[in-house]
Amino acid sequence: MKNFRYINSVLGVCLFAFGFLIFREAGNYVPEIEIDGQVGAHAFPQLFAVALMVLSALMALLDLKKLTKPTTASFAGIGAVAVTAGFCYAFWYFLPEVGFLIMAPLFACTVTAITTRRFRIMDMIPVLLVVFAVYFVFANLLKVPVPAGFLG
Amino acid sequence: MESALLMLEGFKDVVTLQNLLSVFVGSALGISIGALPGLNASMGIALLLPLTYGMSALPAIVMLLSIYCGAIYGGSITAILLRTPGTTAAACTVFDGYEMAQNGEPGRALSMAATASFIGGIFSVIVLIFLSPPLARMALMFGPAEYFALCFFGLSIISSLAAENMVKGLISAVIGLLLGTAGLDIVTGVPRFTFDIVELLNGISFIPVLIGLFAVSQIFITVEKEIQELGGVKQAISGLTISLKDLVSVTGTVIRSSIIGTLVGILPGAGATMSSFISYNEARRWSKTPEKFGKGCLEGIAAPEAANNAATGGAMVPLLSLGIPGSETTAVLVGAFMIQGLRPGPLLFRENPDLVYGLFAGMVLANIAFFVLGMLGARLFSQVTKIPNRVLVPMILILATIGSFAENNSLSDVFLMFSFGVVGYFMRKFEFPVAPLVLALVLGPMAESNFRRGLIISAGDWTTFFTRPISLVFLALGFATLIMPFIRMIRDHRKTREVPPSE
């Protein structure tokens, strides 16, 4: 995937709009009781939102006038990243229902398969060993209540 | 002189088989806990407190102190090897530590971290022994105005962290500051940016953000590379330990960072994380080669590591001198003292001087113990960088998941971590530095709350920040740090204009 020359301008506009939304939202944070000398709960978020708008506008302008280097990032492998991120969210979504002991090995093996682009048992063995070791340390030794899922 | 004699007595008391065993077991457990993301020193002490129930006071508290010192050092191991800071105090170590590990020098980076941590730790214990009463009184002079000024000084580092791309660095910092405002406003109780989500009332947890931005984003980058390069070649390991020359080259940085770490550690609420960031910036400012920072230089590891371990001794100053726990970890330690029937504070020095100096001696031994274990383990830990990515990637993801979950036992934190992993990936792709965001997220809420409390105390008089001497000094230092990169930029620009173009 080739990079768009004016990507920083686009990002600048998006961040400016985000800053504007934050500024408006922060305007609602007015406390019911006023204390003498108090700066309201809205002041700092609004100050930061204004700073974000100014800086993002500056970034967009500098990019449009070609005063900054264009971003040269390559997104050639973004498909694999998107798939991995998707599996991460799926792992998080099913974790409370299915439980760590089942979901974690499945997730780890899937990520290994994505990384190597093949499914080989020999690749999975060390991964599974690590997953069970992590589970043992956290759940049994450190008593972290990892989600048990339907195994109870 | 009297302190020195009491210290000798303390060493006599502490050098028994049981105490030495407590120190080494405590250090080993501390290192392991510190290295596991999501578990920090206070959680480690709380988790392992029951182990000390059957022990007498000295070995019990010495063991917990060893866990404390070991955990602060342990955070650097995963920060260097996996780009996953084990503790928040090791966040700064990632910048140069991971780069060195990737350049084939994980052993050198780990040895530097152990050595700097050891020197910082020992320095702070010496300060604790000889100067704790006056320093504790000094810490009490810090009000909200001084804390705000200190946070401002800490935040001013952003300008140097963002030096390579100032606008993007500042945007990153502002986003961090905005994230820090989410949750219940601690002054007025107004919920901000919570959007009726209960989990957001406590604000955005720092650990999942840290793990997401550093570790998960790195996983995505690695997956991308693996796909493109089909396996990729791992850098061969070369530097296994530091040389005497390396040590000499960072002496100034380590001493300066130890002083900063001890002083910041004494301040209640400031702690190891802030001290490591301030020290990193000072190291960069004083360095002859500031351009090497962030690309894998020893000073970049020595500074935060010396500072965060120096903060351990610093944090004990208000606890032992005044009975005030200045941090989460020392608050848990108060519990351990009470279980043993002791009350930390001035009376402890009068009623149990043997025990107090035994504890000081125990802290010295704890620093020696983690140093020995760290140096011996450096070679072994370095092998982690040889693990193929097909094993390392799922391993880090599982560790990151459970680490994020462990802090609050909340799956929302796991979601937050993955989301910040995606954000971190795009930030790195679009060349937004991550460090200013992390720093702003740590210091922003502290700066805001202290600024507002300062104003309430002074009934809205803004001059309070400039009329109090300590506050004024930190504000002046902060402004100087802020404008320094701009002055340097203008000077460099002038220099390049003055040089005639070559034929």
XYZ file of C-alpha atoms in Angstrom:
655
model
C 0.000 0.000 0.000
C 1.566 3.288 -1.076
C 1.499 6.287 1.183
C -0.513 9.374 0.326
C 1.714 12.488 0.085
C -0.584 14.714 2.093
C -1.368 12.174 4.817
C -0.144 14.605 7.511
C -2.604 17.248 6.256
C -5.442 14.721 6.463
C -4.317 13.703 9.956
C -4.088 17.368 10.936
C -7.668 18.020 9.830
C -8.929 14.910 11.666
C -7.092 15.867 14.853
C -8.392 19.441 14.581
C -11.961 18.121 14.380
C -11.266 15.805 17.315
C -9.897 18.736 19.335
C -12.984 20.787 18.516
C -15.298 17.976 19.706
C -13.298 17.612 22.920
C -13.466 21.393 23.466
C -17.257 21.364 23.141
C -17.654 18.298 25.346
C -15.398 19.804 28.055
C -17.624 22.895 28.141
C -20.258 20.756 29.908
C -18.074 20.015 32.913
C -19.212 22.823 35.184
C -19.304 21.993 38.909
C -22.481 22.660 40.899
C -20.646 24.334 43.771
C -18.181 27.145 43.103
C -15.158 27.461 45.393
C -13.254 30.742 45.685
C -10.180 30.657 43.490
C -11.210 27.445 41.807
C -10.419 26.665 38.205
C -13.324 24.640 36.823
C -13.143 21.004 35.762
C -13.509 22.172 32.161
C -10.485 24.491 32.130
C -7.650 22.047 31.605
C -9.429 19.825 29.040
C -10.400 22.943 27.083
C -6.874 24.314 27.286
C -5.467 21.025 25.992
C -8.141 20.829 23.278
C -7.191 24.307 22.052
C -3.529 23.268 22.050
C -4.442 20.192 20.008
C -6.380 22.288 17.485
C -3.524 24.793 17.093
C -0.876 22.093 16.720
C -2.887 19.975 14.292
C -3.650 23.044 12.169
C 0.058 23.838 12.192
C 0.908 20.282 11.152
C -1.572 20.411 8.278
C -0.321 23.807 7.102
C 3.337 22.809 7.226
C 2.525 19.674 5.243
C 0.456 21.504 2.642
C 3.241 24.043 2.121
C 5.681 21.089 1.854
C 7.773 22.473 4.724
C 7.946 19.070 6.395
C 9.154 15.716 5.147
C 6.340 13.479 3.890
C 5.622 10.362 5.949
C 7.290 7.437 4.226
C 5.701 4.599 6.176
C 4.917 1.431 4.293
C 1.688 -0.406 4.959
C 2.567 -3.501 2.956
C 1.856 -5.883 5.827
C -1.218 -4.141 7.196
C -3.411 -7.121 6.308
C -1.574 -9.347 8.781
C -1.726 -6.595 11.397
C -5.475 -6.176 10.880
C -6.017 -9.931 11.213
C -3.874 -10.093 14.379
C -5.687 -7.095 15.880
C -9.014 -8.715 14.972
C -7.998 -11.911 16.782
C -6.887 -9.820 19.771
C -10.360 -8.299 20.039
C -12.013 -11.690 19.509
C -9.828 -13.091 22.285
C -10.912 -10.271 24.590
C -14.584 -10.714 23.626
C -14.766 -14.468 24.247
C -12.415 -14.537 27.246
C -15.071 -14.123 29.997
C -17.338 -16.799 28.485
C -14.814 -19.373 27.346
C -12.152 -18.785 29.990
C -8.423 -18.157 29.889
C -7.373 -21.792 29.998
C -9.077 -22.535 26.680
C -8.956 -19.171 24.920
C -5.290 -18.373 25.585
C -3.826 -21.521 23.919
C -6.224 -21.124 20.965
C -5.321 -17.461 20.581
C -1.583 -18.074 20.949
C -1.612 -20.870 18.349
C -3.624 -18.709 15.925
C -1.153 -15.826 16.282
C 1.747 -18.239 15.689
C 0.020 -19.521 12.552
C -0.479 -15.931 11.313
C 3.148 -15.062 11.997
C 4.562 -18.137 10.255
C 1.766 -18.441 7.654
C 1.582 -22.178 8.313
C 0.287 -24.554 10.976
C 3.038 -26.781 12.333
C 2.671 -28.748 15.559
C 6.367 -28.235 16.379
C 5.858 -24.460 16.358
C 2.918 -24.739 18.706
C 4.532 -26.851 21.450
C 6.811 -24.130 22.926
C 3.975 -21.597 22.603
C 1.596 -23.848 24.548
C 4.244 -24.497 27.195
C 4.715 -20.758 27.698
C 0.960 -20.139 27.885
C 0.468 -22.807 30.550
C 3.508 -21.547 32.481
C 2.092 -17.998 32.467
C -1.280 -19.338 33.593
C 0.327 -21.369 36.378
C 2.380 -18.423 37.686
C -0.468 -15.899 37.660
C -3.455 -18.074 38.577
C -1.850 -20.546 40.988
C 1.167 -18.817 42.506
C 0.115 -15.162 42.437
C -3.619 -15.898 42.830
C -4.678 -13.492 40.072
C -8.349 -14.396 39.398
C -8.024 -15.007 35.633
C -11.412 -15.544 33.903
C -12.396 -19.196 34.299
C -15.260 -19.185 31.753
C -17.495 -22.263 31.526
C -14.846 -24.405 33.235
C -15.907 -22.563 36.384
C 30.034 8.896 63.863
C 27.236 7.549 66.023
C 25.298 6.588 62.875
C 28.336 4.742 61.523
C 28.689 2.731 64.737
C 24.993 1.912 64.779
C 25.285 0.895 61.143
C 28.058 -1.561 62.017
C 25.778 -3.008 64.690
C 23.040 -3.200 62.085
C 25.261 -5.221 59.772
C 26.138 -7.549 62.675
C 22.443 -8.139 63.292
C 21.524 -8.676 59.671
C 24.342 -11.015 58.645
C 22.753 -14.271 59.773
C 21.812 -17.211 57.609
C 18.083 -16.549 57.955
C 18.402 -12.857 57.090
C 20.689 -13.477 54.128
C 18.281 -16.100 52.859
C 15.419 -13.614 53.272
C 17.374 -11.030 51.286
C 18.197 -13.340 48.383
C 14.774 -15.004 48.233
C 13.108 -11.570 48.478
C 15.318 -10.127 45.738
C 14.714 -13.081 43.416
C 10.947 -12.872 43.978
C 11.066 -9.090 43.562
C 12.967 -9.342 40.277
C 10.451 -11.901 38.979
C 7.463 -9.801 40.034
C 8.978 -6.611 38.641
C 9.702 -8.331 35.341
C 6.096 -9.486 34.956
C 4.090 -6.691 33.343
C 1.134 -5.585 35.432
C 2.638 -6.627 38.737
C 4.488 -3.915 40.622
C 6.388 -3.660 43.874
C 3.347 -2.826 46.013
C 1.354 -5.751 44.603
C 4.355 -8.024 45.077
C 4.771 -7.008 48.716
C 1.027 -7.362 49.342
C 0.963 -10.791 47.667
C 3.991 -12.083 49.524
C 3.238 -10.476 52.887
C 1.699 -13.714 54.252
C 5.100 -15.418 53.782
C 6.481 -13.206 56.564
C 3.787 -13.874 59.182
C 5.827 -16.526 60.932
C 9.096 -14.559 60.861
C 10.522 -12.153 63.405
C 10.536 -8.428 62.602
C 14.000 -7.968 61.063
C 14.041 -10.823 58.516
C 10.384 -10.183 57.663
C 10.801 -6.504 56.833
C 14.196 -7.049 55.217
C 12.586 -9.612 52.926
C 9.832 -7.172 51.936
C 12.384 -4.414 51.337
C 14.340 -6.834 49.139
C 11.172 -7.495 47.134
C 10.724 -3.716 46.774
C 14.284 -3.068 45.545
C 14.291 -6.184 43.343
C 10.946 -5.341 41.734
C 12.034 -1.830 40.764
C 15.123 -3.275 39.081
C 13.188 -6.231 37.599
C 10.954 -3.889 35.595
C 13.915 -3.074 33.365
C 14.439 -6.689 32.221
C 11.273 -6.995 30.143
C 11.552 -3.316 29.171
C 14.933 -4.034 27.584
C 14.202 -7.447 26.131
C 10.543 -7.296 25.113
C 9.738 -3.558 24.955
C 7.277 -4.295 27.763
C 8.094 -2.311 30.901
C 7.459 -4.581 33.874
C 6.738 -1.570 36.071
C 5.795 2.011 35.252
C 9.140 3.134 36.645
C 10.857 1.252 33.803
C 8.887 3.008 31.049
C 11.841 5.269 30.310
C 14.276 2.341 30.103
C 12.427 1.095 27.007
C 13.640 3.994 24.835
C 17.293 2.988 24.788
C 17.200 -0.475 26.363
C 15.093 -2.096 23.666
C 17.127 -0.438 20.925
C 20.340 -1.844 22.420
C 18.778 -5.305 22.673
C 17.732 -5.090 19.032
C 21.248 -4.014 18.084
C 22.521 -7.302 19.513
C 23.611 -5.960 22.906
C 20.956 -7.140 25.360
C 23.558 -8.341 27.881
C 25.287 -4.967 27.893
C 21.969 -3.190 28.364
C 20.909 -5.531 31.190
C 24.284 -5.233 32.928
C 24.075 -1.455 32.686
C 20.579 -1.508 34.167
C 21.721 -3.735 37.063
C 24.818 -1.662 37.759
C 23.047 1.704 37.597
C 20.189 0.377 39.739
C 22.681 -0.911 42.288
C 24.601 2.376 42.505
C 21.356 4.375 42.696
C 19.991 2.071 45.382
C 23.149 2.154 47.505
C 23.401 5.950 47.173
C 19.846 6.378 48.421
C 20.425 4.068 51.396
C 23.469 6.132 52.383
C 21.348 9.286 52.196
C 18.633 7.515 54.174
C 21.095 6.614 56.927
C 22.808 9.955 57.343
C 20.405 12.633 56.131
C 16.886 11.375 56.594
C 15.621 13.781 59.342
C 16.511 17.077 57.529
C 15.383 15.705 54.152
C 12.076 14.556 55.588
C 11.519 18.073 56.945
C 12.337 19.477 53.498
C 9.749 17.151 51.921
C 7.120 18.628 54.234
C 7.803 22.078 52.757
C 6.341 20.844 49.474
C 2.809 22.104 49.007
C 0.587 21.957 45.896
C 2.429 24.913 44.315
C 5.781 23.124 44.610
C 4.318 19.857 43.350
C 2.807 21.643 40.371
C 6.147 23.291 39.616
C 7.912 19.925 39.886
C 5.377 18.329 37.533
C 5.793 21.257 35.144
C 9.547 20.696 35.235
C 8.919 17.017 34.507
C 6.569 17.851 31.652
C 9.043 20.297 30.124
C 11.085 17.225 29.125
C 8.534 16.773 26.343
C 10.280 19.414 24.261
C 13.481 17.399 24.212
C 11.698 14.034 23.781
C 9.959 15.528 20.764
C 13.035 17.296 19.416
C 13.129 15.350 16.145
C 9.602 16.290 15.155
C 8.440 19.035 17.444
C 4.859 19.439 16.183
C 4.077 15.721 16.217
C 5.763 15.299 19.594
C 3.703 18.104 21.089
C 0.490 16.675 19.587
C 1.366 13.339 21.166
C 1.908 15.060 24.525
C -1.366 16.998 24.308
C -3.250 13.755 23.599
C -1.574 12.260 26.684
C -2.636 15.279 28.746
C -6.212 14.938 27.469
C -6.265 11.228 28.303
C -5.092 12.116 31.795
C -8.143 14.317 32.356
C -10.592 11.420 31.836
C -12.414 10.141 34.927
C -13.830 11.776 38.037
C -12.344 15.217 38.574
C -10.701 14.914 41.989
C -11.338 18.554 42.951
C -15.025 18.936 42.021
C -16.171 15.336 41.515
C -17.443 16.083 37.999
C -17.098 13.067 35.650
C -15.062 14.006 32.574
C -14.997 12.100 29.268
C -16.585 9.063 30.929
C -19.600 8.876 28.552
C -21.556 6.980 31.250
C -19.028 4.132 31.201
C -18.473 3.080 34.820
C -14.980 1.707 34.103
C -13.841 5.163 33.017
C -14.774 6.851 36.310
C -11.376 5.931 37.756
C -9.657 7.409 34.746
C -7.548 5.627 32.177
C -5.294 3.003 33.778
C -1.673 3.637 33.066
C -0.390 0.048 32.873
C -2.639 -1.079 29.951
C -1.817 2.110 28.044
C 1.887 1.560 28.617
C 1.775 -2.116 27.611
C -0.398 -1.321 24.591
C 1.702 1.555 23.297
C 5.021 -0.177 23.769
C 4.546 -3.950 23.663
C 1.416 -4.577 21.579
C 2.328 -1.974 18.954
C 5.739 -3.667 18.679
C 3.956 -7.010 18.204
C 2.008 -5.574 15.268
C 5.203 -4.180 13.744
C 6.906 -7.569 14.223
C 3.988 -9.455 12.651
C 4.122 -7.077 9.699
C 7.872 -7.601 9.281
C 7.606 -11.372 9.655
C 5.060 -11.508 6.869
C 7.228 -9.338 4.610
C 10.547 -10.990 5.378
C 9.258 -14.534 6.026
C 10.998 -15.208 9.287
C 13.489 -12.366 9.322
C 16.970 -12.752 10.742
C 17.595 -12.126 14.416
C 20.560 -9.909 15.268
C 23.446 -11.946 16.720
C 24.198 -11.261 20.387
C 27.536 -9.501 20.875
C 27.911 -7.351 24.022
C 27.280 -9.584 27.018
C 28.343 -7.234 29.784
C 29.579 -3.705 30.334
C 33.237 -2.821 30.397
C 35.028 -0.556 32.866
C 35.172 2.062 30.105
C 31.385 1.898 29.759
C 31.014 2.359 33.484
C 33.363 5.337 33.568
C 31.496 6.943 30.657
C 28.214 6.958 32.612
C 29.606 7.834 36.060
C 28.377 11.436 35.947
C 24.960 10.391 34.689
C 24.573 7.731 37.376
C 25.595 10.086 40.207
C 23.307 12.875 38.956
C 20.405 10.459 38.492
C 20.950 8.938 41.924
C 20.699 12.395 43.506
C 17.561 13.223 41.487
C 16.014 9.829 42.237
C 16.646 10.113 45.975
C 15.297 13.666 46.218
C 12.208 13.000 44.087
C 11.645 9.698 45.894
C 11.465 11.522 49.225
C 8.536 13.621 48.012
C 5.269 11.912 48.872
C 3.352 11.040 45.732
C 6.161 11.766 43.254
C 8.011 8.449 43.152
C 10.177 6.347 40.920
C 8.398 6.988 37.604
C 8.714 10.760 37.778
C 12.324 10.541 38.920
C 13.239 8.283 36.004
C 11.771 10.696 33.446
C 13.448 13.734 35.023
C 16.782 11.913 35.176
C 16.481 10.788 31.556
C 15.972 14.370 30.476
C 18.833 15.663 32.609
C 21.110 12.942 31.222
C 20.186 14.014 27.722
C 20.652 17.678 28.522
C 24.102 17.162 30.029
C 25.245 14.591 27.480
C 27.931 15.336 24.907
C 25.988 13.177 22.451
C 22.286 13.928 23.033
C 21.481 12.806 19.495
C 22.274 9.210 20.486
C 19.438 9.099 23.027
C 16.547 6.901 21.963
C 18.805 4.997 19.563
C 20.358 2.669 22.129
C 22.862 4.507 24.303
C 24.098 3.432 27.731
C 23.370 6.791 29.359
C 19.717 6.398 28.374
C 19.550 3.210 30.426
C 21.797 4.308 33.291
C 19.837 7.491 34.026
C 16.321 6.098 34.584
C 17.564 2.927 36.261
C 19.802 4.738 38.752
C 16.975 7.160 39.486
C 14.164 4.673 39.954
C 16.178 2.525 42.343
C 17.436 5.618 44.184
C 13.779 6.468 44.718
C 13.391 3.319 46.865
C 15.675 4.684 49.566
C 14.161 8.133 49.107
C 10.657 6.781 49.674
C 11.800 5.256 52.969
C 12.920 8.676 54.304
C 9.453 10.088 55.152
C 8.267 6.641 56.210
C 11.005 6.024 58.768
C 11.586 9.633 59.858
C 7.995 10.866 60.030
C 5.859 7.742 59.718
C 4.344 9.102 56.468
C 4.058 6.612 53.589
C 4.814 8.636 50.458
C 3.913 5.947 47.942
C 1.668 2.951 47.413
C 4.532 0.583 48.198
C 5.542 2.281 51.439
C 1.863 2.312 52.470
C 1.845 -1.482 52.127
C 5.114 -1.573 54.096
C 3.406 0.297 56.953
C 1.026 -2.672 57.149
C 4.008 -5.025 57.367
C 5.502 -2.951 60.208
C 2.203 -3.008 62.058
C 1.854 -6.787 61.688
C 5.199 -6.998 63.501
C 3.898 -4.664 66.243
C 5.990 -1.704 65.091
C 4.977 1.827 64.178
C 7.291 3.576 61.697
C 8.185 7.155 62.663
C 10.517 9.089 64.949
C 9.729 6.850 67.914
C 11.023 3.806 66.042
C 14.520 5.361 66.017
C 14.317 5.926 69.782
C 12.691 2.654 70.798
C 14.204 0.217 68.267
C 17.477 1.696 66.951
C 18.893 -1.808 66.453
C 16.014 -2.730 64.204
C 16.170 0.529 62.207
C 19.882 0.172 61.494
C 19.341 -3.515 60.801
C 16.829 -2.455 58.161
C 19.313 -0.006 56.652
C 21.912 -2.790 56.512
C 19.251 -5.062 55.024
C 18.565 -2.536 52.281
C 22.277 -2.388 51.434
C 22.306 -6.184 51.195
C 19.093 -6.158 49.125
C 20.791 -3.887 46.582
C 23.838 -6.146 46.518
C 21.576 -9.197 46.100
C 19.661 -7.927 43.073
C 22.905 -6.670 41.544
C 24.497 -10.128 41.879
C 21.380 -11.868 40.572
C 21.029 -9.317 37.772
C 24.633 -9.627 36.612
C 24.568 -13.423 36.809
C 21.235 -13.521 35.025
C 22.097 -10.992 32.290
C 23.689 -13.647 30.077
C 20.726 -15.975 30.589
C 18.049 -13.283 30.159
C 19.772 -12.145 26.945
C 18.866 -15.449 25.330
C 15.261 -14.189 25.198
C 16.245 -12.100 22.178
C 17.198 -15.335 20.368
C 13.686 -16.775 20.746
C 12.063 -16.884 17.305
C 9.256 -14.402 16.750
C 6.733 -17.194 16.185
C 7.121 -18.051 19.886
C 7.870 -14.571 21.188
C 4.846 -12.840 19.636
C 2.130 -15.017 21.234
C 4.112 -15.166 24.464
C 4.210 -11.376 24.780
C 0.540 -11.070 23.846
C -0.476 -13.557 26.551
C 1.812 -11.904 29.101
C 0.489 -8.472 28.135
C -3.116 -9.649 28.442
C -2.712 -11.152 31.865
C -0.512 -8.262 33.000
C -3.150 -5.687 32.027
C -5.866 -7.759 33.637
C -3.954 -8.327 36.877
C -3.772 -4.698 37.948
C -7.517 -4.134 38.467
C -8.886 -7.603 37.596
C -10.722 -5.866 34.783
C -11.247 -7.019 31.206
C -11.834 -3.387 30.206
C -8.124 -2.858 30.801
C -7.389 -5.687 28.349
C -9.569 -3.944 25.758
C -7.785 -0.674 26.511
C -4.422 -2.358 26.046
C -5.296 -3.815 22.621
C -6.783 -0.475 21.549
C -3.659 1.409 22.565
C -1.681 -1.236 20.723
C -3.502 -0.245 17.537
C -3.075 3.471 18.363
C 0.631 2.905 19.055
C 1.054 1.052 15.765
C -0.396 3.942 13.769
C 1.507 6.505 15.841
C 4.747 4.765 14.957
C 3.744 4.440 11.316
C 2.930 8.152 11.069
C 6.066 9.077 13.049
C 4.389 10.405 16.191
C 6.721 9.791 19.160
C 5.096 7.691 21.886
C 7.269 8.882 24.794
C 5.655 12.367 25.183
C 2.201 10.758 25.408
C 3.347 8.401 28.161
C 5.056 11.178 30.107
C 2.044 13.490 29.791
C -0.307 10.744 30.942
C 1.809 10.190 34.087
C 2.455 13.795 35.030
C -0.584 15.578 33.561
C -3.134 14.573 36.226
C -0.660 15.372 39.025
C 0.112 18.759 37.516
C -3.549 19.628 37.077
C -4.719 18.593 40.540
C -1.821 20.365 42.272
C -2.272 23.502 40.199
C -5.940 23.675 41.129
C -5.331 22.857 44.781
C -2.632 25.521 44.879
C -5.082 28.079 43.537
C -7.783 27.085 46.023
C -5.329 27.401 48.942
C -4.193 30.836 47.759
C -7.817 31.905 47.140
C -7.218 32.349 43.441
C -3.912 34.228 43.722
C -1.838 33.072 40.739
C 1.363 34.617 42.102
C 1.569 31.792 44.664
C 3.454 29.732 42.062
C 6.099 32.430 41.637
C 6.481 33.722 45.169
C 7.384 30.420 46.823
C 11.134 29.868 46.281
C 11.118 26.102 45.584
C 8.238 26.493 43.158
C 9.964 29.401 41.423
C 13.178 27.412 40.978
C 11.370 24.447 39.384
C 9.292 26.721 37.142
C 12.428 28.537 35.986
C 14.156 25.206 35.302
C 11.063 24.012 33.465
C 10.918 27.092 31.228
C 14.638 26.805 30.532
C 14.211 23.146 29.542
C 11.224 24.012 27.364
C 12.960 26.691 25.339
C 16.356 24.978 25.109
C 15.551 22.831 22.023
C 14.170 25.908 20.245
C 17.349 27.881 20.991
C 19.409 24.920 19.767
C 17.321 24.741 16.592
C 17.817 28.458 15.871
C 21.575 28.172 16.572
C 21.926 25.164 14.274
C 19.911 26.954 11.590
C 22.206 29.997 11.830
C 25.300 27.793 11.692
C 24.119 26.053 8.540
C 23.409 29.445 6.951
C 26.869 30.743 7.858
C 28.690 27.768 6.305
C 29.313 28.556 2.622
C 28.030 25.900 0.246
C 30.779 23.551 -0.981
C 31.799 23.678 -4.597
